[in-house]
Amino acid sequence: MPTNLKAEKTVVIIKPDGVKRGLVGEIFSRIERRGLKVIALQMIWATKNQIDGHYPKDDSWIKRLGEKTLNNYKNYGLDAKKELGTGDPLKIGQMVRGWLIDYLTSGPLVKAVISGIHAVDMVRKIAGATMPAQAEMGTLRGDFSVDDATVANKDKRAIHNILHASETPEEAEHELQYWFAPEEIHDYRRAEEDIMF
Ligand code: ADP
């Protein structure tokens, strides 16, 4: 539980498709208009090692990635085993994790720290569901993307879904320390803070 509920922090990484499609401004505009504050911001071209260290390596996270994929295949009546050569969620998760590393090193990223009330959940809500084809209209993924695991995996690649946003406050804290030095994160008041909350 953060000590200051008005300043929960989350990490946003705009993926290469978001940067190359010129969506950087749109993304921050939606985050800022909600009353969330950008407190760190930088463009980088990450190495494979950096991305490998960003995504969790434990079996349970990798298995969950595989299970999400299996569910997506099932929803569309497709046979994951036939398409991917295995129905094992751990093996599928490992495959997806590898594609993800290739994708996130294929172009520059924009990384940022966002602060505000329920920042983690708010930014996930603004981003929308992981699979763009299932993301609600009005979310970034729902408005600007259409990709899906069934299609991406046929091409042996990660889903292009514009951005990453931390899933829990604990994950956010880990990612914040991983991607930013303390002096790169800035504390200031936004003009609306006295009025909005
Ligand atoms: P989120 O990014 O919404 O937290 P996950 O943590 O489940 O989602 O997955 C991490 C990233 O891996 C996703 O954002 C997406 O780019 C990619 N991904 C997830 N599942 C698949 C899949 N089946 N095939 C390809 N890429 C996937």
PDB file of C-alpha atoms and ligand atoms in Angstrom:
ATOM      1  CA  MET A   1       0.000   0.000   0.000  1.00  0.00           C
ATOM      2  CA  PRO A   2       1.580   3.338  -1.002  1.00  0.00           C
ATOM      3  CA  THR A   3       1.966   5.867   1.797  1.00  0.00           C
ATOM      4  CA  ASN A   4       0.477   8.609  -0.399  1.00  0.00           C
ATOM      5  CA  LEU A   5      -2.658   7.413  -2.191  1.00  0.00           C
ATOM      6  CA  LYS A   6      -2.686  10.524  -4.373  1.00  0.00           C
ATOM      7  CA  ALA A   7       0.752   9.642  -5.706  1.00  0.00           C
ATOM      8  CA  GLU A   8       0.584   5.959  -6.630  1.00  0.00           C
ATOM      9  CA  LYS A   9       3.110   5.318  -9.393  1.00  0.00           C
ATOM     10  CA  THR A  10       3.047   3.206 -12.522  1.00  0.00           C
ATOM     11  CA  VAL A  11       5.401   2.633 -15.438  1.00  0.00           C
ATOM     12  CA  VAL A  12       4.293   3.074 -19.051  1.00  0.00           C
ATOM     13  CA  ILE A  13       6.397   1.893 -21.970  1.00  0.00           C
ATOM     14  CA  ILE A  14       5.217   2.884 -25.444  1.00  0.00           C
ATOM     15  CA  LYS A  15       6.176  -0.055 -27.657  1.00  0.00           C
ATOM     16  CA  PRO A  16       7.771   0.351 -31.117  1.00  0.00           C
ATOM     17  CA  ASP A  17       4.391   0.177 -32.922  1.00  0.00           C
ATOM     18  CA  GLY A  18       3.071   3.045 -30.762  1.00  0.00           C
ATOM     19  CA  VAL A  19       6.153   5.174 -31.425  1.00  0.00           C
ATOM     20  CA  LYS A  20       6.309   4.394 -35.161  1.00  0.00           C
ATOM     21  CA  ARG A  21       2.610   5.172 -35.599  1.00  0.00           C
ATOM     22  CA  GLY A  22       3.021   8.594 -34.003  1.00  0.00           C
ATOM     23  CA  LEU A  23       0.831   7.810 -30.995  1.00  0.00           C
ATOM     24  CA  VAL A  24       3.135   9.218 -28.318  1.00  0.00           C
ATOM     25  CA  GLY A  25       1.212  12.492 -27.983  1.00  0.00           C
ATOM     26  CA  GLU A  26      -2.199  10.779 -28.064  1.00  0.00           C
ATOM     27  CA  ILE A  27      -1.176   8.385 -25.289  1.00  0.00           C
ATOM     28  CA  PHE A  28       0.113  11.078 -22.952  1.00  0.00           C
ATOM     29  CA  SER A  29      -2.836  13.309 -23.768  1.00  0.00           C
ATOM     30  CA  ARG A  30      -5.269  10.617 -22.573  1.00  0.00           C
ATOM     31  CA  ILE A  31      -3.212   9.968 -19.443  1.00  0.00           C
ATOM     32  CA  GLU A  32      -2.849  13.650 -18.577  1.00  0.00           C
ATOM     33  CA  ARG A  33      -6.471  14.631 -19.201  1.00  0.00           C
ATOM     34  CA  ARG A  34      -7.565  12.013 -16.675  1.00  0.00           C
ATOM     35  CA  GLY A  35      -5.641  13.963 -14.037  1.00  0.00           C
ATOM     36  CA  LEU A  36      -2.599  11.696 -13.940  1.00  0.00           C
ATOM     37  CA  LYS A  37       0.839  13.278 -13.843  1.00  0.00           C
ATOM     38  CA  VAL A  38       3.912  12.459 -15.954  1.00  0.00           C
ATOM     39  CA  ILE A  39       6.869  12.512 -13.537  1.00  0.00           C
ATOM     40  CA  ALA A  40       9.571  10.902 -15.747  1.00  0.00           C
ATOM     41  CA  LEU A  41       9.890  10.573 -19.526  1.00  0.00           C
ATOM     42  CA  GLN A  42      12.556   9.324 -21.940  1.00  0.00           C
ATOM     43  CA  MET A  43      13.021   7.689 -25.357  1.00  0.00           C
ATOM     44  CA  ILE A  44      15.411   4.730 -25.562  1.00  0.00           C
ATOM     45  CA  TRP A  45      16.289   1.912 -27.955  1.00  0.00           C
ATOM     46  CA  ALA A  46      16.502  -1.003 -25.531  1.00  0.00           C
ATOM     47  CA  THR A  47      18.854  -3.979 -25.783  1.00  0.00           C
ATOM     48  CA  LYS A  48      17.650  -7.603 -25.641  1.00  0.00           C
ATOM     49  CA  ASN A  49      19.230  -7.874 -22.186  1.00  0.00           C
ATOM     50  CA  GLN A  50      17.302  -4.868 -20.917  1.00  0.00           C
ATOM     51  CA  ILE A  51      13.967  -6.278 -22.116  1.00  0.00           C
ATOM     52  CA  ASP A  52      14.841  -9.747 -20.815  1.00  0.00           C
ATOM     53  CA  GLY A  53      15.319  -8.168 -17.365  1.00  0.00           C
ATOM     54  CA  HIS A  54      12.066  -6.218 -17.617  1.00  0.00           C
ATOM     55  CA  TYR A  55       9.675  -9.162 -18.011  1.00  0.00           C
ATOM     56  CA  PRO A  56       9.424 -11.645 -15.119  1.00  0.00           C
ATOM     57  CA  LYS A  57      11.267 -14.939 -15.546  1.00  0.00           C
ATOM     58  CA  ASP A  58       9.366 -17.111 -13.063  1.00  0.00           C
ATOM     59  CA  ASP A  59       7.440 -20.108 -14.368  1.00  0.00           C
ATOM     60  CA  SER A  60       4.112 -18.859 -12.995  1.00  0.00           C
ATOM     61  CA  TRP A  61       4.287 -15.591 -15.020  1.00  0.00           C
ATOM     62  CA  ILE A  62       5.422 -17.421 -18.164  1.00  0.00           C
ATOM     63  CA  LYS A  63       2.691 -20.039 -17.732  1.00  0.00           C
ATOM     64  CA  ARG A  64       0.064 -17.291 -17.342  1.00  0.00           C
ATOM     65  CA  LEU A  65       1.256 -15.799 -20.635  1.00  0.00           C
ATOM     66  CA  GLY A  66       0.784 -19.223 -22.262  1.00  0.00           C
ATOM     67  CA  GLU A  67      -2.633 -19.691 -20.677  1.00  0.00           C
ATOM     68  CA  LYS A  68      -3.861 -16.322 -21.982  1.00  0.00           C
ATOM     69  CA  THR A  69      -2.748 -17.435 -25.443  1.00  0.00           C
ATOM     70  CA  LEU A  70      -4.498 -20.806 -25.130  1.00  0.00           C
ATOM     71  CA  ASN A  71      -7.730 -19.071 -24.067  1.00  0.00           C
ATOM     72  CA  ASN A  72      -7.502 -16.751 -27.057  1.00  0.00           C
ATOM     73  CA  TYR A  73      -7.127 -19.731 -29.407  1.00  0.00           C
ATOM     74  CA  LYS A  74     -10.038 -21.513 -27.710  1.00  0.00           C
ATOM     75  CA  ASN A  75     -12.295 -18.448 -27.990  1.00  0.00           C
ATOM     76  CA  TYR A  76     -11.800 -18.473 -31.751  1.00  0.00           C
ATOM     77  CA  GLY A  77     -12.153 -22.253 -32.092  1.00  0.00           C
ATOM     78  CA  LEU A  78      -8.515 -22.713 -33.132  1.00  0.00           C
ATOM     79  CA  ASP A  79      -6.209 -25.589 -32.234  1.00  0.00           C
ATOM     80  CA  ALA A  80      -3.175 -24.119 -30.417  1.00  0.00           C
ATOM     81  CA  LYS A  81      -1.303 -27.414 -30.559  1.00  0.00           C
ATOM     82  CA  LYS A  82      -1.627 -27.566 -34.333  1.00  0.00           C
ATOM     83  CA  GLU A  83      -0.624 -23.923 -34.801  1.00  0.00           C
ATOM     84  CA  LEU A  84       2.156 -23.697 -32.220  1.00  0.00           C
ATOM     85  CA  GLY A  85       3.378 -27.295 -32.069  1.00  0.00           C
ATOM     86  CA  THR A  86       2.511 -27.589 -28.363  1.00  0.00           C
ATOM     87  CA  GLY A  87      -0.448 -27.174 -26.010  1.00  0.00           C
ATOM     88  CA  ASP A  88       1.793 -26.731 -22.942  1.00  0.00           C
ATOM     89  CA  PRO A  89       1.176 -23.244 -21.445  1.00  0.00           C
ATOM     90  CA  LEU A  90       4.743 -23.016 -20.110  1.00  0.00           C
ATOM     91  CA  LYS A  91       6.284 -23.777 -23.517  1.00  0.00           C
ATOM     92  CA  ILE A  92       3.902 -21.374 -25.267  1.00  0.00           C
ATOM     93  CA  GLY A  93       4.682 -18.701 -22.642  1.00  0.00           C
ATOM     94  CA  GLN A  94       8.419 -19.123 -23.263  1.00  0.00           C
ATOM     95  CA  MET A  95       7.866 -18.782 -27.004  1.00  0.00           C
ATOM     96  CA  VAL A  96       5.798 -15.595 -26.543  1.00  0.00           C
ATOM     97  CA  ARG A  97       8.392 -14.140 -24.145  1.00  0.00           C
ATOM     98  CA  GLY A  98      11.076 -14.578 -26.827  1.00  0.00           C
ATOM     99  CA  TRP A  99       8.931 -12.892 -29.497  1.00  0.00           C
ATOM    100  CA  LEU A 100       8.263 -10.079 -27.052  1.00  0.00           C
ATOM    101  CA  ILE A 101      11.990  -9.423 -26.637  1.00  0.00           C
ATOM    102  CA  ASP A 102      12.444  -9.263 -30.443  1.00  0.00           C
ATOM    103  CA  TYR A 103       9.489  -6.904 -30.804  1.00  0.00           C
ATOM    104  CA  LEU A 104      10.505  -4.505 -28.034  1.00  0.00           C
ATOM    105  CA  THR A 105      14.022  -4.168 -29.446  1.00  0.00           C
ATOM    106  CA  SER A 106      12.809  -3.584 -33.031  1.00  0.00           C
ATOM    107  CA  GLY A 107      12.591   0.210 -32.584  1.00  0.00           C
ATOM    108  CA  PRO A 108      12.737   2.978 -30.016  1.00  0.00           C
ATOM    109  CA  LEU A 109      10.522   2.926 -26.918  1.00  0.00           C
ATOM    110  CA  VAL A 110       9.218   5.772 -24.801  1.00  0.00           C
ATOM    111  CA  LYS A 111       9.337   5.016 -21.089  1.00  0.00           C
ATOM    112  CA  ALA A 112       7.570   7.066 -18.455  1.00  0.00           C
ATOM    113  CA  VAL A 113       6.521   7.108 -14.833  1.00  0.00           C
ATOM    114  CA  ILE A 114       2.959   8.236 -14.150  1.00  0.00           C
ATOM    115  CA  SER A 115       1.716   9.309 -10.737  1.00  0.00           C
ATOM    116  CA  GLY A 116      -1.776   9.820  -9.362  1.00  0.00           C
ATOM    117  CA  ILE A 117      -4.841   8.289  -7.710  1.00  0.00           C
ATOM    118  CA  HIS A 118      -4.947   4.547  -8.485  1.00  0.00           C
ATOM    119  CA  ALA A 119      -2.395   5.204 -11.240  1.00  0.00           C
ATOM    120  CA  VAL A 120      -1.788   1.484 -11.888  1.00  0.00           C
ATOM    121  CA  ASP A 121      -5.446   0.597 -12.482  1.00  0.00           C
ATOM    122  CA  MET A 122      -6.226   3.891 -14.234  1.00  0.00           C
ATOM    123  CA  VAL A 123      -3.479   3.504 -16.825  1.00  0.00           C
ATOM    124  CA  ARG A 124      -4.395  -0.177 -17.417  1.00  0.00           C
ATOM    125  CA  LYS A 125      -7.969   0.995 -17.982  1.00  0.00           C
ATOM    126  CA  ILE A 126      -6.852   3.712 -20.420  1.00  0.00           C
ATOM    127  CA  ALA A 127      -4.708   1.093 -22.230  1.00  0.00           C
ATOM    128  CA  GLY A 128      -7.464  -1.552 -22.518  1.00  0.00           C
ATOM    129  CA  ALA A 129      -7.277  -5.361 -22.730  1.00  0.00           C
ATOM    130  CA  THR A 130      -4.000  -7.056 -23.734  1.00  0.00           C
ATOM    131  CA  MET A 131      -5.523  -8.465 -26.925  1.00  0.00           C
ATOM    132  CA  PRO A 132      -6.422  -5.412 -29.037  1.00  0.00           C
ATOM    133  CA  ALA A 133      -9.186  -7.247 -30.908  1.00  0.00           C
ATOM    134  CA  GLN A 134     -10.948  -7.644 -27.552  1.00  0.00           C
ATOM    135  CA  ALA A 135     -10.151  -4.210 -26.113  1.00  0.00           C
ATOM    136  CA  GLU A 136     -13.146  -1.911 -25.513  1.00  0.00           C
ATOM    137  CA  MET A 137     -13.719   1.120 -27.728  1.00  0.00           C
ATOM    138  CA  GLY A 138     -12.509   4.243 -25.952  1.00  0.00           C
ATOM    139  CA  THR A 139      -9.328   2.540 -24.756  1.00  0.00           C
ATOM    140  CA  LEU A 140      -6.019   3.127 -26.533  1.00  0.00           C
ATOM    141  CA  ARG A 141      -5.836  -0.457 -27.766  1.00  0.00           C
ATOM    142  CA  GLY A 142      -9.535  -0.495 -28.663  1.00  0.00           C
ATOM    143  CA  ASP A 143      -9.285   2.725 -30.647  1.00  0.00           C
ATOM    144  CA  PHE A 144      -5.932   2.266 -32.356  1.00  0.00           C
ATOM    145  CA  SER A 145      -5.169  -1.449 -32.770  1.00  0.00           C
ATOM    146  CA  VAL A 146      -6.721  -4.675 -33.942  1.00  0.00           C
ATOM    147  CA  ASP A 147      -4.038  -7.359 -33.470  1.00  0.00           C
ATOM    148  CA  ASP A 148      -4.685 -10.687 -31.747  1.00  0.00           C
ATOM    149  CA  ALA A 149      -2.719 -13.738 -30.555  1.00  0.00           C
ATOM    150  CA  THR A 150      -4.180 -16.034 -33.182  1.00  0.00           C
ATOM    151  CA  VAL A 151      -2.902 -13.776 -35.964  1.00  0.00           C
ATOM    152  CA  ALA A 152       0.374 -12.730 -34.312  1.00  0.00           C
ATOM    153  CA  ASN A 153       1.365 -16.280 -33.477  1.00  0.00           C
ATOM    154  CA  LYS A 154       0.824 -17.454 -37.043  1.00  0.00           C
ATOM    155  CA  ASP A 155       3.548 -14.943 -37.947  1.00  0.00           C
ATOM    156  CA  LYS A 156       5.637 -16.081 -34.935  1.00  0.00           C
ATOM    157  CA  ARG A 157       5.620 -12.610 -33.379  1.00  0.00           C
ATOM    158  CA  ALA A 158       4.357 -10.734 -30.330  1.00  0.00           C
ATOM    159  CA  ILE A 159       1.034  -8.936 -30.359  1.00  0.00           C
ATOM    160  CA  HIS A 160       1.377  -5.300 -31.367  1.00  0.00           C
ATOM    161  CA  ASN A 161      -0.627  -3.571 -28.680  1.00  0.00           C
ATOM    162  CA  ILE A 162       0.923  -0.085 -28.495  1.00  0.00           C
ATOM    163  CA  LEU A 163       2.039   0.073 -24.864  1.00  0.00           C
ATOM    164  CA  HIS A 164       2.991  -1.678 -21.671  1.00  0.00           C
ATOM    165  CA  ALA A 165       1.609  -0.594 -18.307  1.00  0.00           C
ATOM    166  CA  SER A 166       2.514  -2.107 -14.914  1.00  0.00           C
ATOM    167  CA  GLU A 167      -0.073  -4.570 -13.648  1.00  0.00           C
ATOM    168  CA  THR A 168       0.249  -4.094  -9.854  1.00  0.00           C
ATOM    169  CA  PRO A 169       1.789  -1.452  -7.545  1.00  0.00           C
ATOM    170  CA  GLU A 170       4.522  -3.993  -6.640  1.00  0.00           C
ATOM    171  CA  GLU A 171       5.332  -4.594 -10.319  1.00  0.00           C
ATOM    172  CA  ALA A 172       5.328  -0.806 -10.840  1.00  0.00           C
ATOM    173  CA  GLU A 173       7.847  -0.303  -8.026  1.00  0.00           C
ATOM    174  CA  HIS A 174      10.129  -2.976  -9.487  1.00  0.00           C
ATOM    175  CA  GLU A 175       9.871  -1.524 -13.025  1.00  0.00           C
ATOM    176  CA  LEU A 176      10.393   2.031 -11.769  1.00  0.00           C
ATOM    177  CA  GLN A 177      13.650   1.039 -10.112  1.00  0.00           C
ATOM    178  CA  TYR A 178      14.666  -1.047 -13.131  1.00  0.00           C
ATOM    179  CA  TRP A 179      14.153   1.694 -15.738  1.00  0.00           C
ATOM    180  CA  PHE A 180      14.843   4.955 -13.887  1.00  0.00           C
ATOM    181  CA  ALA A 181      17.524   6.460 -11.662  1.00  0.00           C
ATOM    182  CA  PRO A 182      16.085   8.411  -8.699  1.00  0.00           C
ATOM    183  CA  GLU A 183      17.253  11.733 -10.209  1.00  0.00           C
ATOM    184  CA  GLU A 184      15.260  11.028 -13.407  1.00  0.00           C
ATOM    185  CA  ILE A 185      11.959  11.100 -11.490  1.00  0.00           C
ATOM    186  CA  HIS A 186      10.596  14.553 -10.693  1.00  0.00           C
ATOM    187  CA  ASP A 187       8.264  15.831  -8.027  1.00  0.00           C
ATOM    188  CA  TYR A 188       6.035  18.828  -8.835  1.00  0.00           C
ATOM    189  CA  ARG A 189       2.442  19.951  -8.436  1.00  0.00           C
ATOM    190  CA  ARG A 190       0.045  20.094 -11.349  1.00  0.00           C
ATOM    191  CA  ALA A 191      -2.152  23.186 -11.438  1.00  0.00           C
ATOM    192  CA  GLU A 192      -5.357  21.117 -11.126  1.00  0.00           C
ATOM    193  CA  GLU A 193      -4.314  19.300  -7.977  1.00  0.00           C
ATOM    194  CA  ASP A 194      -5.969  21.829  -5.639  1.00  0.00           C
ATOM    195  CA  ILE A 195      -9.253  21.601  -7.554  1.00  0.00           C
ATOM    196  CA  MET A 196      -9.598  17.991  -8.754  1.00  0.00           C
ATOM    197  CA  PHE A 197      -8.749  16.115  -5.532  1.00  0.00           C
TER     198      PHE A 197
HETATM  199  P1  ADP B   1      -0.084  -6.926 -20.640  1.00  0.00           P
HETATM  200  O1  ADP B   1       0.991  -6.292 -21.490  1.00  0.00           O
HETATM  201  O2  ADP B   1      -1.453  -6.417 -21.010  1.00  0.00           O
HETATM  202  O3  ADP B   1       0.197  -6.846 -19.169  1.00  0.00           O
HETATM  203  P2  ADP B   1       0.792  -9.711 -20.615  1.00  0.00           P
HETATM  204  O4  ADP B   1       1.639  -9.405 -19.433  1.00  0.00           O
HETATM  205  O5  ADP B   1      -0.124 -10.881 -20.543  1.00  0.00           O
HETATM  206  O6  ADP B   1      -0.105  -8.458 -21.034  1.00  0.00           O
HETATM  207  O7  ADP B   1       1.697  -9.949 -21.886  1.00  0.00           O
HETATM  208  C1  ADP B   1       2.822  -9.172 -22.132  1.00  0.00           C
HETATM  209  C2  ADP B   1       2.861  -8.816 -23.589  1.00  0.00           C
HETATM  210  O8  ADP B   1       3.130  -9.987 -24.356  1.00  0.00           O
HETATM  211  C3  ADP B   1       1.570  -8.290 -24.193  1.00  0.00           C
HETATM  212  O9  ADP B   1       1.394  -6.907 -23.974  1.00  0.00           O
HETATM  213  C4  ADP B   1       1.724  -8.639 -25.676  1.00  0.00           C
HETATM  214  O10 ADP B   1       2.503  -7.662 -26.376  1.00  0.00           O
HETATM  215  C5  ADP B   1       2.513  -9.921 -25.615  1.00  0.00           C
HETATM  216  N1  ADP B   1       1.671 -11.117 -25.725  1.00  0.00           N
HETATM  217  C6  ADP B   1       0.859 -11.619 -24.777  1.00  0.00           C
HETATM  218  N2  ADP B   1       0.290 -12.757 -25.220  1.00  0.00           N
HETATM  219  C7  ADP B   1       0.761 -12.970 -26.457  1.00  0.00           C
HETATM  220  C8  ADP B   1       0.568 -13.968 -27.445  1.00  0.00           C
HETATM  221  N3  ADP B   1      -0.214 -14.986 -27.274  1.00  0.00           N
HETATM  222  N4  ADP B   1       1.236 -13.857 -28.599  1.00  0.00           N
HETATM  223  C9  ADP B   1       2.052 -12.836 -28.817  1.00  0.00           C
HETATM  224  N5  ADP B   1       2.273 -11.861 -27.944  1.00  0.00           N
HETATM  225  C10 ADP B   1       1.642 -11.919 -26.779  1.00  0.00           C
END
